[in-house]
Amino acid sequence: MTCYDLFKPTNAGSQKRRSCGRGDYPLSESLRQSPETAPSGSHPVLPDQATIAAATSGTGFRAVLSNRNFLAIWVAQMASQTAQNSLWYALIIMVGHLTGASPAGIGFTIILVQLPTVLFSSVSGVFVDRFSKRLILVGTNVIRVFGVLAYLLFETNVGGLYAVTFLVAVVSQPFAPAEGSTLPLLVYGEQLITANSLFQMTFMASQAIGFAIAPIVIGLFGIRITLLVLAALFALSAAVLIPLPPVTDRRKAASAGNLRRLVVRTWGDLAEATRFVVDDPPLAVALLQISLAPTLLLVLAEVGPAFLTHNLGIGQTSTSLFFLLAPAGLGLGIGMFILGQWGQRLRKDRLVLVSLIALGGTVIALAATTIISSFWHTLGAAGLPIPSGVQQTTIMVPIAALLGIEVAFINAPVQTIVQERATPEVRGRVLALQQTLTAGLAIPPLILVGGIAAVAGVPATLTLMGVAIVIVGLGIVYYS
């Protein structure tokens, strides 16, 4: 398996350290060992040899989907993520109804959703590394079923809604690192980037579907029926995960029996994961890169309606984001399909860097949609043989689609890099640290962008953001 050779060696002696970043053994070698050949108690419990053989034959979506364990965790992801995103939309509706659509009340709700990720996701990674990942995946969804039903008890009590929201968000923290650290133990070799492409595609699709079906179901059946449907989706996610093998680390699972001792060692485990990342610069860079796309999408969701309605004159405030997110989602799907079919032939580090720099340029082009439209009409007025009647929407749609493709070309390869470079013993903690960084790094831009947009306008704000992304990409190239 090729190392993520982001940092160029200065000499032969440093090449081994800086290309692999993990000392004297090759990257993710433990993933190639079967349960019989792996040192006793030092590696997670993996599926049997027949499962491994079946899971490594062939590439592409069909080969990956023939892996029953992957299919189970993929279906669980679709069900739980769709339910989660629909739940947050329903929650905003409930809180908005009780607070008179107060921005402060709704904003506090979003903070309660994000805050547990910053506070507890790294801690949850410790538990993921020490307990059965199947138990965590199933148990998290079962608890979320009861959490959703608890909303029915506080439908008219905003304080109760806040409390349940925080608790559900806390309980949800172990799910993503458990899911992410289980995936490379169920999918092997070149199939991993295809599996991650499917995961990234369905993750983004579930966000769109969740926010799309929630208002429809609420409008047709009311909030109570909607909550019952979401509870059923979480229950479905738990049910399909039960047949998974009990993926765990025998050595660490044995030490997890003493809860007090586990709590005492938690901070030591977190420090170990942090040192693991710091000692592996390519892994640290990958964690930074993978946090950029979610931050960008949140910023676009924040300033998008004003940009589309006021600057471009597209749609109404409540519907304008469709014209941006729909083509971006289509581009994301195209990008994930390309990666799923041919991604194993591409060098991941170069693909990510090129896509990152291109993403910055695309954001700048998005900000310049009005300028591009005016220039296009000027060329037409000058008598050049170009299509007439081109509107700003026509220009923005392909730009948004290109943005989606670039996000796909960043997220799936980077997620694969993170999973490959993090050894099984610390993978859960590293993925939890990824959650913390993604949520934490998104907060300052969200605060700054609102102020900058109010002073300089949304196009200037998007331009600054695009320039910043280009600088980050060029900086990585320069120091690599």
XYZ file of C-alpha atoms in Angstrom:
480
model
C 0.000 0.000 0.000
C 1.398 3.344 -1.038
C 2.142 5.815 1.732
C 0.585 9.245 1.640
C 3.793 10.874 0.408
C 2.836 14.478 1.014
C 6.127 15.613 2.516
C 9.125 15.256 0.247
C 12.181 13.580 1.836
C 15.385 15.538 2.258
C 17.546 12.428 2.249
C 17.265 8.688 2.033
C 17.246 8.299 5.775
C 14.337 10.634 6.273
C 12.323 9.267 3.382
C 11.089 6.319 5.362
C 10.113 8.384 8.378
C 8.447 11.225 6.525
C 6.640 9.224 3.876
C 5.137 6.702 6.263
C 5.310 8.748 9.430
C 4.931 5.734 11.699
C 8.481 4.528 12.253
C 9.734 1.169 10.998
C 6.572 -0.523 9.771
C 4.538 0.092 6.598
C 1.302 1.979 6.624
C -1.795 0.092 7.825
C 0.070 -3.226 7.750
C -2.154 -4.471 10.557
C -5.144 -4.202 8.250
C -3.584 -6.867 6.027
C -3.213 -9.375 8.852
C -5.896 -11.914 9.433
C -7.119 -12.810 12.931
C -4.972 -15.930 12.822
C -1.727 -14.171 11.891
C -2.188 -11.027 13.952
C -0.493 -10.977 17.363
C -2.889 -12.199 20.037
C -4.769 -9.417 21.777
C -3.092 -6.668 19.800
C -5.462 -6.267 16.876
C -9.205 -5.958 16.547
C -11.358 -9.012 16.054
C -11.864 -9.236 12.295
C -14.174 -11.332 10.115
C -13.072 -14.804 9.062
C -10.806 -15.587 6.132
C -13.715 -16.303 3.775
C -15.187 -12.884 4.460
C -11.816 -11.231 3.907
C -11.307 -13.087 0.619
C -14.755 -12.072 -0.603
C -14.220 -8.496 0.513
C -10.994 -8.084 -1.448
C -12.069 -9.515 -4.803
C -12.855 -6.914 -7.435
C -13.281 -3.159 -7.307
C -16.094 -0.714 -7.962
C -19.489 -0.279 -6.368
C -20.770 -3.755 -7.194
C -17.854 -5.482 -5.503
C -18.151 -3.338 -2.380
C -21.926 -3.769 -2.119
C -21.501 -7.549 -2.320
C -19.841 -7.323 1.109
C -22.777 -8.003 3.452
C -21.113 -6.362 6.435
C -20.480 -3.178 4.469
C -24.029 -3.237 3.117
C -25.379 -3.413 6.670
C -23.343 -0.475 7.948
C -24.115 1.508 4.773
C -27.880 1.027 5.163
C -27.554 1.959 8.832
C -25.715 5.135 7.870
C -28.403 6.148 5.379
C -31.226 5.531 7.847
C -29.585 7.166 10.861
C -28.176 10.198 9.025
C -31.479 10.894 7.269
C -33.270 10.631 10.606
C -30.675 12.821 12.331
C -30.922 15.642 9.789
C -34.714 15.470 9.695
C -34.724 15.575 13.490
C -32.692 18.781 13.635
C -35.052 20.397 11.123
C -38.082 19.291 13.142
C -36.423 20.601 16.287
C -35.853 24.022 14.725
C -39.543 24.077 13.749
C -40.616 23.221 17.313
C -38.276 25.727 18.951
C -39.182 28.394 16.410
C -42.875 27.855 17.152
C -42.328 28.214 20.904
C -39.977 31.226 20.689
C -41.711 33.140 17.911
C -38.962 32.203 15.414
C -36.444 34.056 17.568
C -32.965 33.949 15.955
C -31.461 33.731 19.437
C -33.616 30.738 20.344
C -32.889 28.895 17.112
C -29.203 29.848 17.311
C -28.993 28.436 20.831
C -30.480 25.201 19.497
C -27.744 24.928 16.867
C -25.104 25.596 19.527
C -26.535 22.777 21.662
C -26.244 20.469 18.649
C -22.623 21.437 17.882
C -21.246 21.875 21.395
C -21.157 18.166 22.367
C -19.049 17.468 19.288
C -16.416 19.924 20.485
C -16.580 18.774 24.111
C -17.066 15.023 23.926
C -16.208 13.586 20.516
C -12.556 12.993 21.448
C -13.594 11.331 24.703
C -16.043 9.154 22.794
C -13.143 7.937 20.670
C -11.543 6.414 23.770
C -14.649 4.331 24.403
C -14.840 3.364 20.734
C -11.292 1.985 20.876
C -12.007 -0.003 24.055
C -15.519 -1.372 23.648
C -17.250 -3.454 20.999
C -17.928 -1.191 18.056
C -21.045 -3.189 17.205
C -22.352 -2.599 20.729
C -21.680 1.137 20.405
C -23.330 1.390 16.980
C -26.433 -0.534 18.035
C -26.653 1.022 21.497
C -26.302 4.579 20.208
C -29.217 4.117 17.831
C -31.395 2.475 20.474
C -30.807 5.385 22.853
C -31.599 7.842 20.063
C -34.931 6.068 19.545
C -35.881 6.872 23.139
C -34.427 10.378 22.796
C -36.670 11.126 19.817
C -39.695 9.799 21.695
C -38.751 12.050 24.629
C -39.384 15.078 22.411
C -43.062 14.140 22.512
C -43.073 14.796 26.264
C -41.646 18.324 25.869
C -43.417 19.423 22.700
C -44.635 22.614 24.413
C -41.679 23.131 26.778
C -38.701 24.858 25.173
C -36.456 24.161 28.173
C -37.223 20.458 27.920
C -36.517 20.532 24.188
C -33.140 22.126 24.870
C -32.281 19.499 27.490
C -33.270 16.552 25.296
C -31.418 18.077 22.341
C -28.183 18.327 24.298
C -28.511 14.763 25.625
C -29.284 13.317 22.172
C -26.314 15.192 20.707
C -24.039 13.842 23.462
C -25.224 10.266 22.972
C -24.741 10.574 19.204
C -21.027 11.368 19.516
C -19.636 7.786 19.554
C -21.595 6.737 16.451
C -19.443 8.422 13.785
C -16.012 7.324 15.138
C -17.335 3.805 15.743
C -18.718 3.691 12.217
C -15.578 5.151 10.665
C -13.187 2.883 12.569
C -15.278 -0.202 11.752
C -15.358 0.440 8.011
C -11.653 -0.289 7.241
C -11.956 -3.511 9.273
C -14.806 -4.706 7.059
C -13.579 -3.396 3.679
C -10.061 -4.123 2.484
C -7.431 -3.017 -0.001
C -8.426 -0.900 -2.987
C -12.113 -1.263 -2.127
C -11.722 1.141 0.797
C -11.750 4.323 -1.312
C -14.867 3.043 -3.111
C -16.517 2.361 0.238
C -15.596 5.830 1.473
C -16.959 7.348 -1.735
C -20.288 5.636 -1.098
C -20.226 6.774 2.523
C -19.470 10.380 1.608
C -22.106 10.352 -1.137
C -24.830 8.978 1.129
C -23.720 11.226 3.983
C -24.267 14.314 1.849
C -27.397 12.863 0.236
C -28.889 12.088 3.636
C -28.440 15.726 4.606
C -30.349 16.858 1.528
C -33.007 14.152 1.883
C -33.389 14.750 5.607
C -33.959 18.466 5.221
C -36.195 17.863 2.176
C -38.574 15.258 3.603
C -38.880 16.785 7.077
C -41.024 19.771 6.020
C -43.121 17.521 3.756
C -43.846 14.959 6.479
C -44.466 17.670 9.078
C -46.847 19.462 6.711
C -48.788 16.297 5.866
C -48.872 14.469 9.184
C -47.759 16.876 11.904
C -44.787 16.914 14.241
C -45.826 13.894 16.342
C -46.071 11.478 13.403
C -42.800 12.882 12.077
C -41.030 12.081 15.346
C -42.433 8.543 15.303
C -41.147 8.047 11.741
C -37.688 9.276 12.773
C -37.668 6.945 15.779
C -38.482 4.073 13.408
C -35.528 5.021 11.173
C -33.155 4.937 14.152
C -34.621 1.557 15.139
C -34.026 0.273 11.593
C -30.423 1.448 11.780
C -29.927 -0.451 15.037
C -31.556 -3.614 13.688
C -29.428 -3.937 10.541
C -26.227 -3.493 12.584
C -26.893 -6.398 14.953
C -25.436 -9.082 12.593
C -22.072 -7.278 12.352
C -19.058 -9.088 13.840
C -18.090 -7.842 17.338
C -15.223 -5.654 16.157
C -13.157 -4.791 19.227
C -9.637 -4.860 20.627
C -9.346 -7.821 23.044
C -6.583 -6.231 25.083
C -8.363 -2.920 25.538
C -11.772 -4.510 25.982
C -10.419 -6.448 28.934
C -9.157 -3.269 30.587
C -12.477 -1.521 29.964
C -14.147 -3.569 32.675
C -12.895 -1.204 35.361
C -14.877 1.941 34.585
C -13.091 4.068 37.169
C -9.728 3.071 35.796
C -11.002 3.765 32.285
C -12.081 7.286 33.214
C -8.700 7.965 34.825
C -6.893 6.771 31.713
C -9.134 8.683 29.314
C -6.997 11.806 29.214
C -3.889 9.723 28.738
C -5.516 8.001 25.785
C -6.524 11.348 24.305
C -2.972 12.612 24.707
C -1.725 9.460 22.981
C -4.043 10.048 20.014
C -2.989 13.696 19.823
C 0.695 12.722 19.832
C -0.065 10.123 17.162
C -1.493 12.849 14.919
C 1.233 15.398 15.694
C 3.959 12.828 14.990
C 2.421 12.088 11.585
C 2.318 15.399 9.626
C 0.441 13.946 6.624
C -2.277 12.724 8.984
C -2.464 16.133 10.667
C -2.743 17.831 7.272
C -5.461 15.378 6.237
C -7.493 16.213 9.348
C -7.207 19.901 8.483
C -8.220 19.297 4.870
C -11.259 17.216 5.735
C -12.625 19.993 7.955
C -12.655 22.541 5.117
C -15.574 21.163 3.089
C -18.092 21.005 5.986
C -17.072 24.525 7.010
C -17.563 25.768 3.461
C -21.013 24.177 3.231
C -22.075 25.711 6.547
C -20.879 29.130 5.401
C -22.742 28.763 2.102
C -25.877 27.799 4.027
C -25.393 30.911 6.168
C -24.858 33.478 3.396
C -26.407 31.594 0.474
C -30.014 32.826 0.770
C -28.969 36.493 0.925
C -26.489 36.039 -1.939
C -28.971 34.262 -4.181
C -31.984 36.476 -3.515
C -30.370 39.907 -3.109
C -27.314 39.670 -5.367
C -28.509 37.280 -8.054
C -32.277 37.709 -7.801
C -32.824 33.951 -7.719
C -35.837 32.478 -5.929
C -37.313 33.372 -2.575
C -35.486 33.232 0.754
C -37.105 29.923 1.704
C -36.346 28.199 -1.619
C -33.276 29.917 -3.044
C -30.766 27.470 -1.562
C -32.233 24.764 -3.788
C -30.660 26.453 -6.816
C -27.245 26.236 -5.147
C -27.411 22.958 -3.234
C -29.176 20.876 -5.908
C -26.445 21.279 -8.574
C -23.769 21.008 -5.871
C -25.343 17.744 -4.733
C -25.433 16.508 -8.323
C -21.760 17.381 -8.713
C -20.990 15.599 -5.460
C -22.701 12.480 -6.743
C -20.762 12.646 -10.014
C -17.495 13.067 -8.133
C -18.235 10.158 -5.806
C -19.168 7.951 -8.765
C -15.883 8.769 -10.499
C -13.918 7.997 -7.342
C -15.860 4.822 -6.677
C -15.144 3.455 -10.134
C -11.615 4.734 -10.804
C -10.386 6.356 -7.580
C -8.036 3.484 -6.761
C -5.971 4.429 -9.846
C -5.410 8.004 -8.674
C -2.772 9.260 -6.274
C -4.784 10.537 -3.336
C -2.464 13.277 -2.061
C -2.101 15.005 -5.438
C -5.817 14.703 -6.183
C -6.686 16.350 -2.860
C -4.246 19.245 -3.290
C -5.320 19.999 -6.861
C -8.981 19.798 -5.859
C -8.414 22.038 -2.829
C -6.815 24.802 -4.899
C -9.491 24.402 -7.578
C -12.190 24.620 -4.894
C -10.912 28.032 -3.842
C -11.026 29.199 -7.446
C -14.576 27.885 -7.831
C -15.750 29.782 -4.744
C -14.241 32.955 -6.244
C -16.057 32.222 -9.521
C -19.297 31.749 -7.589
C -18.825 35.150 -5.978
C -18.212 36.640 -9.438
C -21.383 35.213 -11.009
C -22.805 38.699 -11.598
C -19.543 39.897 -13.178
C -19.358 36.815 -15.420
C -22.962 37.358 -16.485
C -22.319 41.013 -17.337
C -19.163 40.097 -19.269
C -21.083 37.429 -21.196
C -23.757 39.927 -22.236
C -21.048 42.430 -23.210
C -19.492 39.861 -25.538
C -22.896 39.182 -27.051
C -23.561 42.897 -27.561
C -20.189 43.175 -29.318
C -21.439 40.783 -31.992
C -19.555 37.647 -30.957
C -21.326 34.374 -31.911
C -22.230 33.226 -28.402
C -25.598 31.970 -27.089
C -27.928 34.753 -26.022
C -30.382 34.770 -23.145
C -27.867 33.354 -20.660
C -29.027 34.302 -17.163
C -27.144 34.371 -13.872
C -28.802 31.106 -12.841
C -27.431 29.415 -15.964
C -23.934 30.543 -15.010
C -24.217 29.668 -11.334
C -25.549 26.114 -11.777
C -22.427 24.631 -13.462
C -20.211 26.499 -10.993
C -22.124 24.939 -8.098
C -21.913 21.500 -9.738
C -18.141 21.891 -10.138
C -17.929 22.851 -6.474
C -19.671 19.583 -5.565
C -17.248 17.540 -7.665
C -14.275 19.210 -5.969
C -15.692 18.573 -2.502
C -16.043 14.892 -3.425
C -12.459 14.783 -4.711
C -11.299 16.146 -1.351
C -13.437 14.364 1.218
C -13.390 10.718 0.117
C -9.608 10.465 -0.523
C -8.775 12.383 2.662
C -11.077 10.173 4.734
C -9.337 7.139 3.252
C -5.951 8.633 4.145
C -7.055 9.197 7.749
C -8.364 5.642 8.073
C -5.253 4.116 6.524
C -2.727 6.068 8.565
C -4.480 5.635 11.910
C -3.675 2.177 13.258
C -6.589 0.104 14.606
C -5.557 0.728 18.231
C -6.093 4.510 17.969
C -8.370 4.825 14.956
C -11.503 5.519 16.984
C -9.807 8.312 18.912
C -8.334 9.835 15.753
C -11.729 9.848 14.026
C -13.299 11.367 17.129
C -10.564 14.009 17.105
C -11.527 14.637 13.482
C -15.093 15.359 14.610
C -13.843 17.778 17.251
C -11.615 19.648 14.812
C -14.337 19.826 12.159
C -16.899 21.255 14.580
C -14.419 23.531 16.343
C -12.844 24.952 13.192
C -16.272 25.719 11.717
C -17.355 28.012 14.556
C -14.941 30.980 14.003
C -15.690 31.295 10.255
C -19.420 31.173 10.926
C -19.055 34.025 13.413
C -16.719 36.090 11.217
C -18.563 35.600 7.938
C -21.768 37.126 9.253
C -19.965 40.311 10.301
C -17.875 40.562 7.133
C -20.930 40.014 4.925
C -22.815 42.771 6.747
C -19.964 45.240 6.138
C -18.450 44.209 2.792
C -21.282 42.254 1.203
C -21.663 38.569 0.412
C -19.703 38.529 -2.904
C -16.662 40.089 -1.236
C -16.983 37.634 1.652
C -17.092 34.644 -0.693
C -14.099 36.029 -2.591
C -12.073 36.312 0.613
C -13.040 32.768 1.551
C -12.007 31.456 -1.863
C -8.666 33.254 -1.664
C -8.097 31.785 1.803
C -8.738 28.252 0.505
C -6.302 28.776 -2.383
C -3.657 30.075 0.044
C -4.110 27.018 2.273
C -3.698 24.698 -0.714
C -0.628 26.510 -2.030
C 0.834 26.585 1.469
C 0.563 22.810 1.739
C 2.238 22.439 -1.662
C 5.018 24.848 -0.683
C 5.832 23.119 2.601
C 5.529 19.611 1.172
